[in-house]
Coordinates of C-alpha atoms in Angstrom, one line a residue:
Chain A
M1 CA 49.5 91.8 -56.8
T2 CA 50.3 95.6 -57.5
A3 CA 48.7 98.4 -55.4
A4 CA 46.5 99.4 -58.4
T5 CA 45.3 95.8 -59.0
A6 CA 44.5 95.5 -55.3
T7 CA 42.4 98.6 -55.2
K8 CA 40.5 97.5 -58.2
Q9 CA 39.7 94.1 -56.4
A10 CA 38.8 96.2 -53.4
L11 CA 36.4 98.3 -55.5
L12 CA 34.9 95.2 -57.0
Q13 CA 34.5 93.7 -53.5
R14 CA 32.8 96.7 -52.1
L15 CA 30.5 97.2 -55.0
D16 CA 29.5 93.5 -54.5
G17 CA 29.0 94.3 -50.9
L18 CA 25.9 96.1 -52.2
H19 CA 25.3 98.0 -48.9
Q20 CA 27.6 100.8 -50.1
I21 CA 26.3 101.1 -53.5
P22 CA 24.2 104.1 -54.2
T23 CA 20.7 103.1 -55.0
I24 CA 18.8 104.8 -57.8
P25 CA 16.8 107.4 -55.7
A26 CA 13.5 106.2 -54.6
V27 CA 11.4 108.8 -56.6
L28 CA 13.2 108.4 -59.7
A29 CA 12.7 104.8 -60.4
P30 CA 8.9 104.8 -60.5
L31 CA 8.9 108.3 -62.3
L32 CA 11.1 107.0 -65.0
R33 CA 9.3 103.8 -65.4
Y34 CA 6.1 105.6 -65.8
L35 CA 7.7 108.1 -68.4
Q36 CA 8.9 105.1 -70.5
Q37 CA 5.2 104.5 -71.6
P38 CA 4.0 105.9 -74.9
V39 CA 3.5 109.7 -74.6
E40 CA -0.3 109.4 -75.4
Q41 CA -0.7 107.3 -72.2
L42 CA 1.0 109.7 -70.0
D43 CA -1.0 111.9 -67.6
V44 CA 0.3 115.3 -66.5
Q45 CA -1.1 115.0 -63.0
K46 CA 0.4 111.5 -62.5
V47 CA 3.9 112.9 -63.4
T48 CA 3.3 115.8 -61.2
D49 CA 2.3 113.6 -58.2
L50 CA 5.3 111.5 -58.7
L51 CA 7.5 114.4 -58.6
S52 CA 5.9 116.0 -55.6
Q53 CA 6.8 113.0 -53.5
D54 CA 10.4 114.4 -53.2
K55 CA 10.0 118.1 -52.2
S56 CA 13.6 119.0 -53.0
L57 CA 13.4 117.2 -56.2
A58 CA 10.3 119.1 -57.2
A59 CA 11.7 122.4 -56.3
Q60 CA 15.0 121.7 -58.2
C61 CA 12.9 120.8 -61.2
L62 CA 11.1 124.1 -61.0
Q63 CA 14.4 126.0 -60.8
M64 CA 15.6 124.3 -63.9
A65 CA 12.2 124.8 -65.6
N66 CA 12.7 128.5 -65.1
S67 CA 16.4 128.5 -66.5
P68 CA 17.1 130.1 -69.8
L69 CA 19.1 127.0 -70.4
F70 CA 15.9 125.3 -71.2
G71 CA 14.6 127.9 -73.3
R72 CA 11.8 129.1 -71.1
A73 CA 10.5 132.7 -71.8
Q74 CA 7.8 132.9 -69.3
N75 CA 8.0 132.3 -65.6
V76 CA 6.8 128.9 -64.5
Q77 CA 5.2 129.0 -61.1
S78 CA 3.9 125.5 -60.4
L79 CA 5.3 121.9 -60.9
R80 CA 2.4 121.1 -63.1
G81 CA 3.1 124.1 -65.1
A82 CA 6.6 122.9 -65.4
V83 CA 5.5 119.5 -66.6
V84 CA 3.2 121.1 -69.2
S85 CA 5.6 123.6 -70.3
L86 CA 8.6 121.5 -70.5
G87 CA 7.0 118.3 -71.8
F88 CA 7.3 114.9 -70.4
H89 CA 10.8 114.0 -71.9
H90 CA 12.5 117.2 -70.6
V91 CA 10.9 116.5 -67.3
S92 CA 12.3 113.0 -67.3
D93 CA 15.8 114.5 -67.9
I94 CA 15.7 117.1 -65.5
A95 CA 14.3 114.7 -62.8
M96 CA 17.2 112.5 -63.8
S97 CA 19.8 115.4 -63.5
C98 CA 18.8 116.4 -60.1
G99 CA 17.9 112.8 -58.8
V100 CA 21.5 111.5 -59.7
L101 CA 23.5 114.5 -58.9
N102 CA 21.8 114.7 -55.4
M103 CA 23.6 111.3 -54.6
L104 CA 26.8 113.2 -54.4
P105 CA 28.5 112.9 -51.0
S106 CA 29.4 116.5 -49.8
D107 CA 33.2 115.9 -49.7
K108 CA 34.6 119.3 -50.6
A109 CA 38.0 118.2 -49.8
S110 CA 38.4 116.8 -53.3
L111 CA 36.0 117.3 -56.1
D112 CA 33.4 119.8 -54.9
P113 CA 29.8 118.6 -55.8
V114 CA 28.9 121.9 -57.1
V115 CA 31.9 121.8 -59.5
F116 CA 30.9 118.2 -60.6
W117 CA 27.3 119.3 -61.1
E118 CA 28.5 122.3 -63.4
H119 CA 30.7 119.9 -65.4
S120 CA 27.9 117.4 -65.7
L121 CA 25.1 119.9 -66.6
G122 CA 27.6 121.7 -69.1
C123 CA 28.6 118.4 -70.7
A124 CA 24.8 117.7 -71.0
L125 CA 24.1 121.1 -72.8
V126 CA 27.1 120.8 -75.1
S127 CA 26.2 117.3 -76.1
R128 CA 22.6 118.4 -76.8
Q129 CA 23.9 121.4 -78.9
I130 CA 26.3 119.4 -80.9
A131 CA 23.5 116.8 -81.6
R132 CA 21.2 119.7 -82.8
K133 CA 23.7 121.4 -84.9
I134 CA 24.9 118.1 -86.7
N135 CA 21.3 116.6 -86.8
F136 CA 22.5 113.5 -84.7
G137 CA 19.6 111.7 -83.5
D138 CA 17.6 112.8 -80.5
P139 CA 19.1 115.7 -78.8
G140 CA 17.3 114.8 -75.6
K141 CA 19.2 111.4 -75.6
A142 CA 22.6 113.2 -76.1
Y143 CA 21.6 115.5 -73.1
L144 CA 21.0 112.6 -70.9
A145 CA 24.2 110.8 -72.2
G146 CA 26.2 114.0 -71.4
L147 CA 24.7 114.4 -67.9
L148 CA 25.3 110.8 -66.9
H149 CA 28.6 110.3 -68.5
D150 CA 30.6 110.6 -65.3
L151 CA 28.4 108.3 -63.1
G152 CA 31.4 106.4 -62.1
I153 CA 32.9 109.5 -60.3
I154 CA 29.8 109.3 -58.0
V155 CA 30.6 105.6 -57.3
N156 CA 34.2 106.4 -56.6
L157 CA 33.3 109.2 -54.3
W158 CA 31.0 106.9 -52.3
V159 CA 32.9 103.5 -52.4
L160 CA 36.6 104.6 -52.4
P161 CA 36.5 108.3 -51.1
K162 CA 40.2 108.4 -49.8
E163 CA 41.6 106.7 -52.9
F164 CA 39.6 108.9 -55.3
R165 CA 40.8 112.0 -53.4
A166 CA 44.3 111.0 -54.0
A167 CA 43.7 110.4 -57.5
W168 CA 42.0 113.9 -57.9
E169 CA 44.9 115.5 -56.0
M170 CA 47.3 113.8 -58.5
G171 CA 45.3 115.0 -61.4
K172 CA 45.3 118.5 -60.0
G173 CA 49.0 118.6 -59.1
E174 CA 50.1 117.2 -62.6
G175 CA 47.5 119.1 -64.6
I176 CA 46.5 115.8 -66.2
P177 CA 42.9 114.4 -67.2
L178 CA 41.2 112.8 -64.1
H179 CA 40.9 109.4 -65.8
E180 CA 44.6 109.1 -66.3
A181 CA 45.2 110.1 -62.9
E182 CA 42.7 107.4 -61.7
Q183 CA 44.4 104.9 -63.8
K184 CA 47.9 105.7 -62.5
S185 CA 47.0 105.9 -58.8
M186 CA 43.9 103.3 -58.5
G187 CA 44.4 101.0 -61.4
F188 CA 41.0 101.8 -62.9
T189 CA 39.0 104.8 -63.9
H190 CA 35.4 106.2 -63.4
C191 CA 34.6 104.6 -66.6
D192 CA 35.0 101.1 -65.0
S193 CA 33.2 101.9 -61.9
G194 CA 30.5 103.8 -63.6
R195 CA 29.8 100.8 -65.9
L196 CA 29.3 98.6 -62.8
L197 CA 26.8 100.9 -61.4
G198 CA 25.0 101.6 -64.9
E199 CA 24.7 97.7 -65.3
R200 CA 23.4 97.2 -61.7
W201 CA 20.8 100.0 -62.2
A202 CA 20.1 98.4 -65.6
L203 CA 20.4 101.8 -67.5
A204 CA 19.8 101.8 -71.3
P205 CA 22.4 100.2 -73.2
E206 CA 23.5 103.4 -74.9
L207 CA 23.9 105.0 -71.6
I208 CA 26.2 102.2 -70.2
E209 CA 28.4 102.5 -73.3
V210 CA 28.7 106.2 -72.9
I211 CA 29.6 105.9 -69.3
S212 CA 32.1 103.1 -70.2
Y213 CA 33.9 104.6 -73.2
H214 CA 33.7 108.2 -73.3
H215 CA 37.4 108.3 -72.9
A216 CA 37.9 105.7 -75.6
P217 CA 35.0 105.8 -77.9
E218 CA 36.8 103.4 -80.4
K219 CA 36.2 100.6 -77.9
S220 CA 32.4 101.1 -78.1
A221 CA 30.5 98.6 -80.2
E222 CA 26.8 99.6 -80.6
H223 CA 26.4 103.3 -80.0
T224 CA 29.7 104.8 -81.1
G225 CA 28.4 108.0 -82.5
L226 CA 26.8 108.9 -79.3
V227 CA 29.8 107.9 -77.3
A228 CA 32.0 109.8 -79.6
L229 CA 29.8 112.9 -79.3
V230 CA 30.0 113.0 -75.6
Q231 CA 33.8 112.4 -75.7
L232 CA 34.1 115.7 -77.7
A233 CA 31.5 117.6 -75.6
D234 CA 33.3 116.5 -72.4
L235 CA 36.6 117.6 -73.7
L236 CA 35.4 120.8 -74.8
C237 CA 33.8 121.6 -71.3
R238 CA 37.0 120.5 -69.6
M239 CA 39.1 122.9 -71.8
S240 CA 36.6 125.7 -71.4
G241 CA 36.4 126.2 -67.7
L242 CA 33.6 123.5 -66.9
N243 CA 36.3 121.2 -65.5
Y244 CA 36.7 119.1 -62.4
G245 CA 37.9 122.0 -60.4
Y246 CA 41.4 122.1 -61.9
V247 CA 43.0 123.0 -65.1
E248 CA 44.4 120.5 -67.4
E249 CA 47.8 121.8 -68.6
R250 CA 47.5 120.7 -72.3
Q251 CA 46.5 121.3 -75.8
V252 CA 43.7 119.5 -77.6
N253 CA 42.9 119.3 -81.1
L254 CA 39.4 118.1 -81.3
A255 CA 39.8 116.9 -85.0
E256 CA 42.6 114.6 -83.9
E257 CA 40.5 112.8 -81.1
S258 CA 39.4 109.4 -81.8
G259 CA 35.8 110.4 -81.4
F260 CA 35.9 113.0 -84.2
G261 CA 36.5 110.4 -86.9
L262 CA 33.9 108.1 -85.3
L263 CA 31.3 110.9 -85.1
A264 CA 32.1 111.9 -88.7
Q265 CA 30.9 108.5 -89.9
H266 CA 27.5 109.2 -88.4
S267 CA 27.1 112.8 -89.4
T268 CA 28.4 114.5 -92.7
A269 CA 27.7 117.8 -91.2
L270 CA 30.7 117.4 -88.7
K271 CA 33.2 118.0 -91.6
D272 CA 32.0 121.6 -91.6
F273 CA 31.2 122.0 -88.0
D274 CA 32.3 125.5 -86.5
W275 CA 34.0 124.4 -83.2
A276 CA 35.1 127.9 -82.5
R277 CA 31.7 129.3 -82.5
L278 CA 30.5 126.4 -80.2
T279 CA 33.4 127.2 -77.9
F280 CA 32.5 130.9 -77.8
E281 CA 28.9 130.0 -77.2
L282 CA 30.0 128.0 -74.1
D283 CA 31.0 131.4 -72.5
S284 CA 27.3 132.2 -72.0
Y285 CA 26.5 128.8 -70.8
M286 CA 29.0 129.2 -68.2
D287 CA 27.2 131.9 -66.5
E288 CA 23.9 130.2 -66.5
V289 CA 25.3 126.9 -65.5
H290 CA 27.0 128.4 -62.5
S291 CA 24.0 130.3 -61.3
L292 CA 21.6 127.5 -62.1
V293 CA 23.7 124.9 -60.2
R294 CA 24.3 127.3 -57.3
A295 CA 20.6 127.9 -57.1
I296 CA 19.8 124.3 -57.2
Y297 CA 22.2 123.3 -54.7
R298 CA 20.8 125.8 -52.2
T299 CA 17.4 124.5 -52.8
Chain B
M1 CA 19.7 137.0 -69.7
D2 CA 15.9 137.3 -69.5
G3 CA 14.2 134.9 -71.8
P4 CA 15.3 134.3 -75.4
P5 CA 17.4 137.1 -77.1
E6 CA 15.8 139.4 -79.5
P7 CA 15.8 137.9 -82.9
E8 CA 16.9 141.1 -84.7
L9 CA 20.0 141.3 -82.3
V10 CA 20.7 137.7 -82.9
R11 CA 20.7 138.4 -86.7
I12 CA 23.2 141.3 -86.3
R13 CA 25.2 139.0 -84.1
D14 CA 25.3 136.5 -86.9
V15 CA 26.1 139.2 -89.6
I16 CA 29.0 140.2 -87.5
Y17 CA 30.2 136.9 -87.2
Q18 CA 29.9 135.9 -90.8
T19 CA 31.6 139.2 -92.0
A20 CA 34.0 139.9 -89.5
G21 CA 34.7 136.6 -87.5
I22 CA 34.0 138.0 -84.0
F23 CA 31.2 136.3 -82.0
H24 CA 29.1 137.6 -79.2
P25 CA 27.6 134.8 -77.0
D26 CA 24.1 135.2 -75.4
N27 CA 25.6 136.7 -72.3
K28 CA 27.4 139.4 -74.4
L29 CA 24.3 140.4 -76.4
R30 CA 23.3 143.3 -74.3
L31 CA 26.7 144.8 -74.7
L32 CA 26.3 144.4 -78.4
Q33 CA 22.8 145.9 -78.2
D34 CA 24.4 148.8 -76.4
R35 CA 27.2 149.4 -79.2
C36 CA 24.4 149.1 -81.9
G37 CA 22.3 151.7 -79.8
R38 CA 25.2 154.2 -80.1
R39 CA 25.4 153.9 -83.8
M40 CA 21.5 154.0 -84.1
K41 CA 21.6 157.3 -82.2
E42 CA 24.2 158.7 -84.5
L43 CA 22.2 157.5 -87.7
K44 CA 19.0 158.5 -86.1
V45 CA 17.6 154.9 -86.7
Q46 CA 14.7 153.9 -84.5
T47 CA 14.6 150.0 -84.5
L48 CA 17.1 147.2 -84.5
R49 CA 15.4 145.8 -87.6
E50 CA 16.2 149.1 -89.4
Y51 CA 19.7 149.2 -88.2
S52 CA 20.1 145.4 -89.2
E53 CA 19.3 146.7 -92.7
C54 CA 21.9 149.4 -92.5
L55 CA 24.4 146.6 -92.0
T56 CA 23.1 144.3 -94.6
I57 CA 21.3 145.9 -97.5
R58 CA 22.1 149.6 -97.8
P59 CA 24.9 150.8 -100.0
T60 CA 26.7 152.1 -97.2
R61 CA 26.8 148.7 -95.3
Q62 CA 30.5 148.2 -95.4
A63 CA 31.3 151.6 -93.8
E64 CA 28.6 151.0 -91.2
L65 CA 30.0 147.6 -90.4
I66 CA 33.4 149.2 -89.8
A67 CA 31.8 152.0 -87.7
L68 CA 30.1 149.3 -85.5
L69 CA 33.2 147.3 -85.2
N70 CA 35.0 150.4 -84.0
E71 CA 32.3 150.8 -81.3
I72 CA 32.7 147.1 -80.3
T73 CA 36.5 147.2 -80.1
I74 CA 36.6 150.6 -78.1
G75 CA 38.6 150.1 -74.8
E76 CA 39.7 146.7 -75.9
T77 CA 43.3 147.5 -75.6
S78 CA 44.9 147.2 -72.2
F79 CA 47.7 145.3 -70.5
F80 CA 47.0 141.6 -69.7
R81 CA 43.9 141.9 -71.8
N82 CA 43.3 138.2 -72.2
Q83 CA 44.8 136.3 -69.2
P84 CA 43.9 132.7 -70.1
Q85 CA 45.5 133.3 -73.5
L86 CA 48.7 134.5 -71.7
D87 CA 48.6 131.6 -69.2
A88 CA 48.4 129.2 -72.0
L89 CA 51.3 130.9 -73.8
R90 CA 53.5 130.6 -70.8
R91 CA 52.6 127.2 -69.6
I92 CA 51.8 125.3 -72.7
V93 CA 52.8 127.0 -75.7
I94 CA 56.4 128.2 -74.8
P95 CA 57.3 124.7 -73.5
K96 CA 56.1 123.2 -76.9
I97 CA 57.9 125.7 -78.9
L98 CA 61.1 125.3 -77.0
E99 CA 60.8 121.5 -77.3
A100 CA 60.3 121.7 -81.0
K101 CA 63.5 124.0 -81.3
S102 CA 65.7 122.1 -78.9
N103 CA 67.9 120.7 -81.5
L104 CA 68.5 123.9 -83.3
P105 CA 71.7 125.8 -82.7
L106 CA 70.1 129.2 -82.6
R107 CA 68.2 129.5 -79.3
R108 CA 65.8 132.4 -80.2
L109 CA 62.1 133.1 -79.9
R110 CA 60.4 135.4 -82.2
I111 CA 57.1 136.7 -81.6
W112 CA 55.0 139.1 -83.6
S113 CA 52.5 141.4 -82.5
A114 CA 50.5 142.2 -85.7
G115 CA 48.3 145.3 -85.1
C116 CA 49.8 146.2 -81.9
S117 CA 47.8 149.4 -81.6
T118 CA 49.3 151.6 -78.7
G119 CA 51.6 148.9 -77.5
E120 CA 50.0 147.2 -74.5
E121 CA 50.2 143.8 -76.2
P122 CA 53.8 143.7 -77.2
Y123 CA 54.9 145.1 -73.9
T124 CA 52.8 142.4 -72.0
L125 CA 54.4 139.8 -73.9
R126 CA 57.7 141.2 -73.3
M127 CA 57.0 141.1 -69.5
L128 CA 55.9 137.5 -69.6
M129 CA 59.3 136.7 -71.4
L130 CA 61.2 138.4 -68.7
E131 CA 59.3 136.6 -66.1
E132 CA 60.4 133.4 -67.7
L133 CA 64.0 134.6 -68.2
N134 CA 65.5 132.6 -65.4
V135 CA 63.1 129.8 -65.6
Q136 CA 62.1 128.4 -69.2
L137 CA 64.0 130.9 -71.2
K138 CA 67.2 130.6 -69.7
D139 CA 69.9 130.7 -72.5
W140 CA 67.3 131.9 -75.0
S141 CA 67.1 135.3 -76.5
T142 CA 63.7 136.6 -77.3
E143 CA 62.6 139.3 -79.9
I144 CA 59.2 140.7 -80.2
L145 CA 58.2 142.5 -83.4
A146 CA 55.3 144.9 -83.0
T147 CA 53.7 146.3 -86.1
D148 CA 50.7 148.7 -86.8
L149 CA 49.3 150.6 -89.8
N150 CA 48.6 153.7 -87.6
E151 CA 51.6 156.1 -86.9
R152 CA 50.0 157.9 -84.1
S153 CA 49.4 154.4 -82.4
L154 CA 53.1 153.6 -82.9
A155 CA 54.3 156.9 -81.6
H156 CA 52.2 156.4 -78.4
A157 CA 53.6 152.8 -78.1
E158 CA 57.1 154.0 -78.4
E159 CA 56.4 156.9 -75.8
A160 CA 55.0 154.0 -73.5
V161 CA 53.1 156.1 -71.2
Y162 CA 49.7 154.8 -70.3
G163 CA 46.7 155.9 -68.2
S164 CA 44.4 154.1 -65.7
Y165 CA 42.2 152.3 -68.2
S166 CA 45.1 150.6 -70.0
T167 CA 46.8 149.6 -66.7
R168 CA 43.8 148.5 -64.9
N169 CA 44.6 144.8 -65.0
L170 CA 48.3 145.1 -63.8
T171 CA 49.2 143.3 -60.6
P172 CA 51.1 145.2 -58.1
S173 CA 54.1 143.0 -58.7
Y174 CA 54.1 143.9 -62.6
R175 CA 53.4 147.5 -61.8
N176 CA 56.4 147.7 -59.5
K177 CA 58.8 145.7 -61.7
Y178 CA 58.1 147.2 -65.1
F179 CA 56.6 150.6 -64.7
I180 CA 57.8 154.0 -63.7
P181 CA 55.2 156.6 -62.3
Q182 CA 54.7 159.7 -64.5
G183 CA 52.4 161.9 -62.8
D184 CA 49.1 160.1 -62.6
K185 CA 50.2 157.9 -65.5
L186 CA 52.7 155.0 -65.9
Q187 CA 55.6 154.6 -68.2
V188 CA 56.9 151.2 -69.1
N189 CA 60.5 150.9 -68.0
A190 CA 63.8 150.5 -70.1
L191 CA 63.9 146.8 -69.3
A192 CA 60.5 146.1 -70.5
R193 CA 61.0 148.3 -73.5
S194 CA 64.2 146.4 -74.5
N195 CA 64.1 143.8 -77.5
I196 CA 61.0 145.1 -78.9
S197 CA 61.1 146.8 -82.4
F198 CA 58.1 148.8 -83.4
S199 CA 57.5 149.4 -87.3
R200 CA 54.7 150.6 -89.5
L201 CA 53.4 147.8 -91.6
N202 CA 50.3 147.4 -93.6
L203 CA 49.2 143.6 -93.4
S204 CA 47.7 143.9 -97.0
D205 CA 51.3 144.9 -98.3
D206 CA 52.2 141.5 -99.8
S207 CA 55.8 142.3 -100.6
R208 CA 56.7 143.4 -97.1
M209 CA 54.5 140.6 -95.4
T210 CA 56.8 138.2 -97.1
F211 CA 59.8 139.4 -95.1
M212 CA 58.2 138.7 -91.7
K213 CA 59.8 135.3 -91.5
S214 CA 60.6 132.6 -88.9
M215 CA 57.9 133.5 -86.3
D216 CA 57.1 131.2 -83.4
A217 CA 54.0 132.9 -82.4
I218 CA 51.8 135.6 -84.0
F219 CA 49.4 137.6 -82.1
C220 CA 46.7 139.4 -84.2
C221 CA 43.9 140.5 -82.0
N222 CA 40.9 142.4 -83.3
V223 CA 42.6 143.4 -86.4
L224 CA 41.3 141.0 -89.1
I225 CA 37.7 141.7 -88.1
Y226 CA 38.0 145.0 -90.2
F227 CA 39.3 143.1 -93.4
D228 CA 36.9 141.7 -96.1
L229 CA 37.1 138.0 -96.8
A230 CA 39.6 138.2 -99.8
S231 CA 42.2 140.5 -97.7
K232 CA 41.7 138.3 -94.7
R233 CA 42.5 135.3 -96.7
R234 CA 45.6 136.8 -97.9
V235 CA 46.9 138.0 -94.6
I236 CA 46.2 134.6 -92.9
Q237 CA 48.1 133.0 -95.8
H238 CA 50.9 135.2 -95.1
F239 CA 50.8 134.4 -91.3
F240 CA 50.8 130.8 -92.3
N241 CA 53.9 131.1 -94.4
N242 CA 55.6 133.4 -91.9
L243 CA 55.1 131.0 -89.0
L244 CA 57.7 128.1 -88.3
P245 CA 56.2 124.6 -88.7
H246 CA 55.5 124.5 -84.7
G247 CA 54.1 128.1 -84.9
Y248 CA 50.9 129.4 -83.2
L249 CA 48.6 132.1 -84.3
F250 CA 46.5 133.8 -81.6
L251 CA 43.4 135.8 -82.3
G252 CA 41.4 138.2 -80.1
H253 CA 38.7 136.8 -77.7
S254 CA 35.8 135.2 -79.6
E255 CA 37.5 135.7 -82.9
S256 CA 37.5 132.8 -85.4
L257 CA 38.9 131.8 -88.7
F258 CA 36.1 129.7 -89.6
G259 CA 35.4 129.7 -93.3
V260 CA 38.4 131.8 -93.9
N261 CA 41.3 129.4 -94.0
D262 CA 41.6 125.5 -94.1
D263 CA 45.2 125.2 -93.4
F264 CA 45.4 126.3 -89.8
R265 CA 44.1 123.8 -87.2
L266 CA 41.9 125.1 -84.3
V267 CA 43.3 123.9 -80.9
H268 CA 41.9 124.3 -77.5
L269 CA 44.0 125.4 -74.6
P270 CA 42.7 126.0 -71.1
G271 CA 40.3 128.9 -71.4
A272 CA 41.6 129.9 -74.9
T273 CA 41.8 128.9 -78.5
A274 CA 44.7 129.1 -81.0
Y275 CA 45.7 128.0 -84.5
V276 CA 48.5 125.9 -85.3
K277 CA 50.1 124.9 -88.5
G278 CA 50.5 121.2 -87.7
E279 CA 50.2 118.4 -90.1
R280 CA 47.0 117.3 -91.7
T281 CA 46.5 114.1 -89.7
P282 CA 43.7 111.5 -90.4
A283 CA 40.8 112.0 -88.0
G284 CA 40.7 109.4 -85.3
G285 CA 44.4 108.8 -85.2
K286 CA 44.7 109.1 -81.5
S287 CA 42.8 108.0 -78.4
L288 CA 42.0 110.0 -75.6

């Protein structure tokens, strides 16, 4: 058995051991279940009450509700105000953002949680922006997919912190993508571990596909377009400074990536898409993402 | 950013991007507003809406756009202006070029600074090459061609004396290695002035443009923004022909060729973009 296969075995065993697996945050499960009902059956007060059960989550939602990244013009003072102003779906996305990202262990020796947050939030925003611009389905879904695509990194940080730190250091040292470093040093990637957690949490099938295949969208079967979109958004973020805390020393031509061809099959608008402009727009996201994540992290 | 940006300003931003190819992201809109403000004062125009009309409807719109672009690019020229671009050149682009040329007998690198203004860009490039002389560029000769339309700028470039604004990004190491103090100014030393040739060139001069052959990289920052679409297309076509097959074209920060040329391919480097000739590959040919 090679060292890599041994590590993969170890991961599977530890995940099976259950006690180490991150559980979906206590407040999120009932909130998300409630929000899955038809909109007309939802009650603002009930959503506000569910959110209020976790004070830090509530405060973080309020921070996000007031960020220009969510298009707010006026200052939202109360949680109820945030729910009304943002709408149920946005609240659900925001709660998910905060809830999941709060699970990060604070091991600053390798991937800094703030940096991971920034990458995830950046990828969510870029995914949403691409979806809007090329008229690809529901931008909210693209946002959530972008936000959760690296769920496996959280698993790796929890379950195999030492091994993951070695992989991250290899990625940093060689300037190679993190998933390549993980594959080389651990024998599996955050896509594999993310998939295990996604399945255990019974996340929506399209989210599980994004988590599993965002580095190889050609392997996805059902939701190829969304997986491809997140692949491109992720890559754009990593090349534009919203990375994992180190620079990947490489050149990327998005049009040559497998996701580009796959996404083009779902959207004719992609052919004439202005990637340069989106890249420049990312400049302004960066500032907002940095300040928002820092503000949330202090909350 | 306080709330959504003003719609008129966004409209002006889009006009500038469509006509000049330079983009102001939301976090730079205040700067753009400030530059528009200077022009509005000059024109005695009260509102952004009225100024936007000066750029789009009025007969003098072309001249006004150029006046605004002049305001936008004021103070843009300095040593080491775009660090991510320079890092990408050194760490990723030069290795790729050297690899592409590894089987050729002539070990020579040719870089063109097209629209070099007062010379900060070509000297910066020369200093980077010098830094790599004993590393990547051992046994390689490098040649930098620097051209501009403006003779006064070229004279300044050849004199190579710069004030504090131009030299503000210099690290102490570069300052000590490649500059000599001249009163309160700095002059580029003989070493960093070697292997650069300055000449006057109009990028619209088709006959002379065809002679700028065999380039490995072309830097053309904040120059094309002043050209109309037809001239821009011609210049870019020349760049395309002048570059070797593995060649790179670098534009200014937030400058794009979108809608101008379909032959160049946009590539992303860490924190920077560039254009490559490359082959037309079918999309989806490679997995990540």
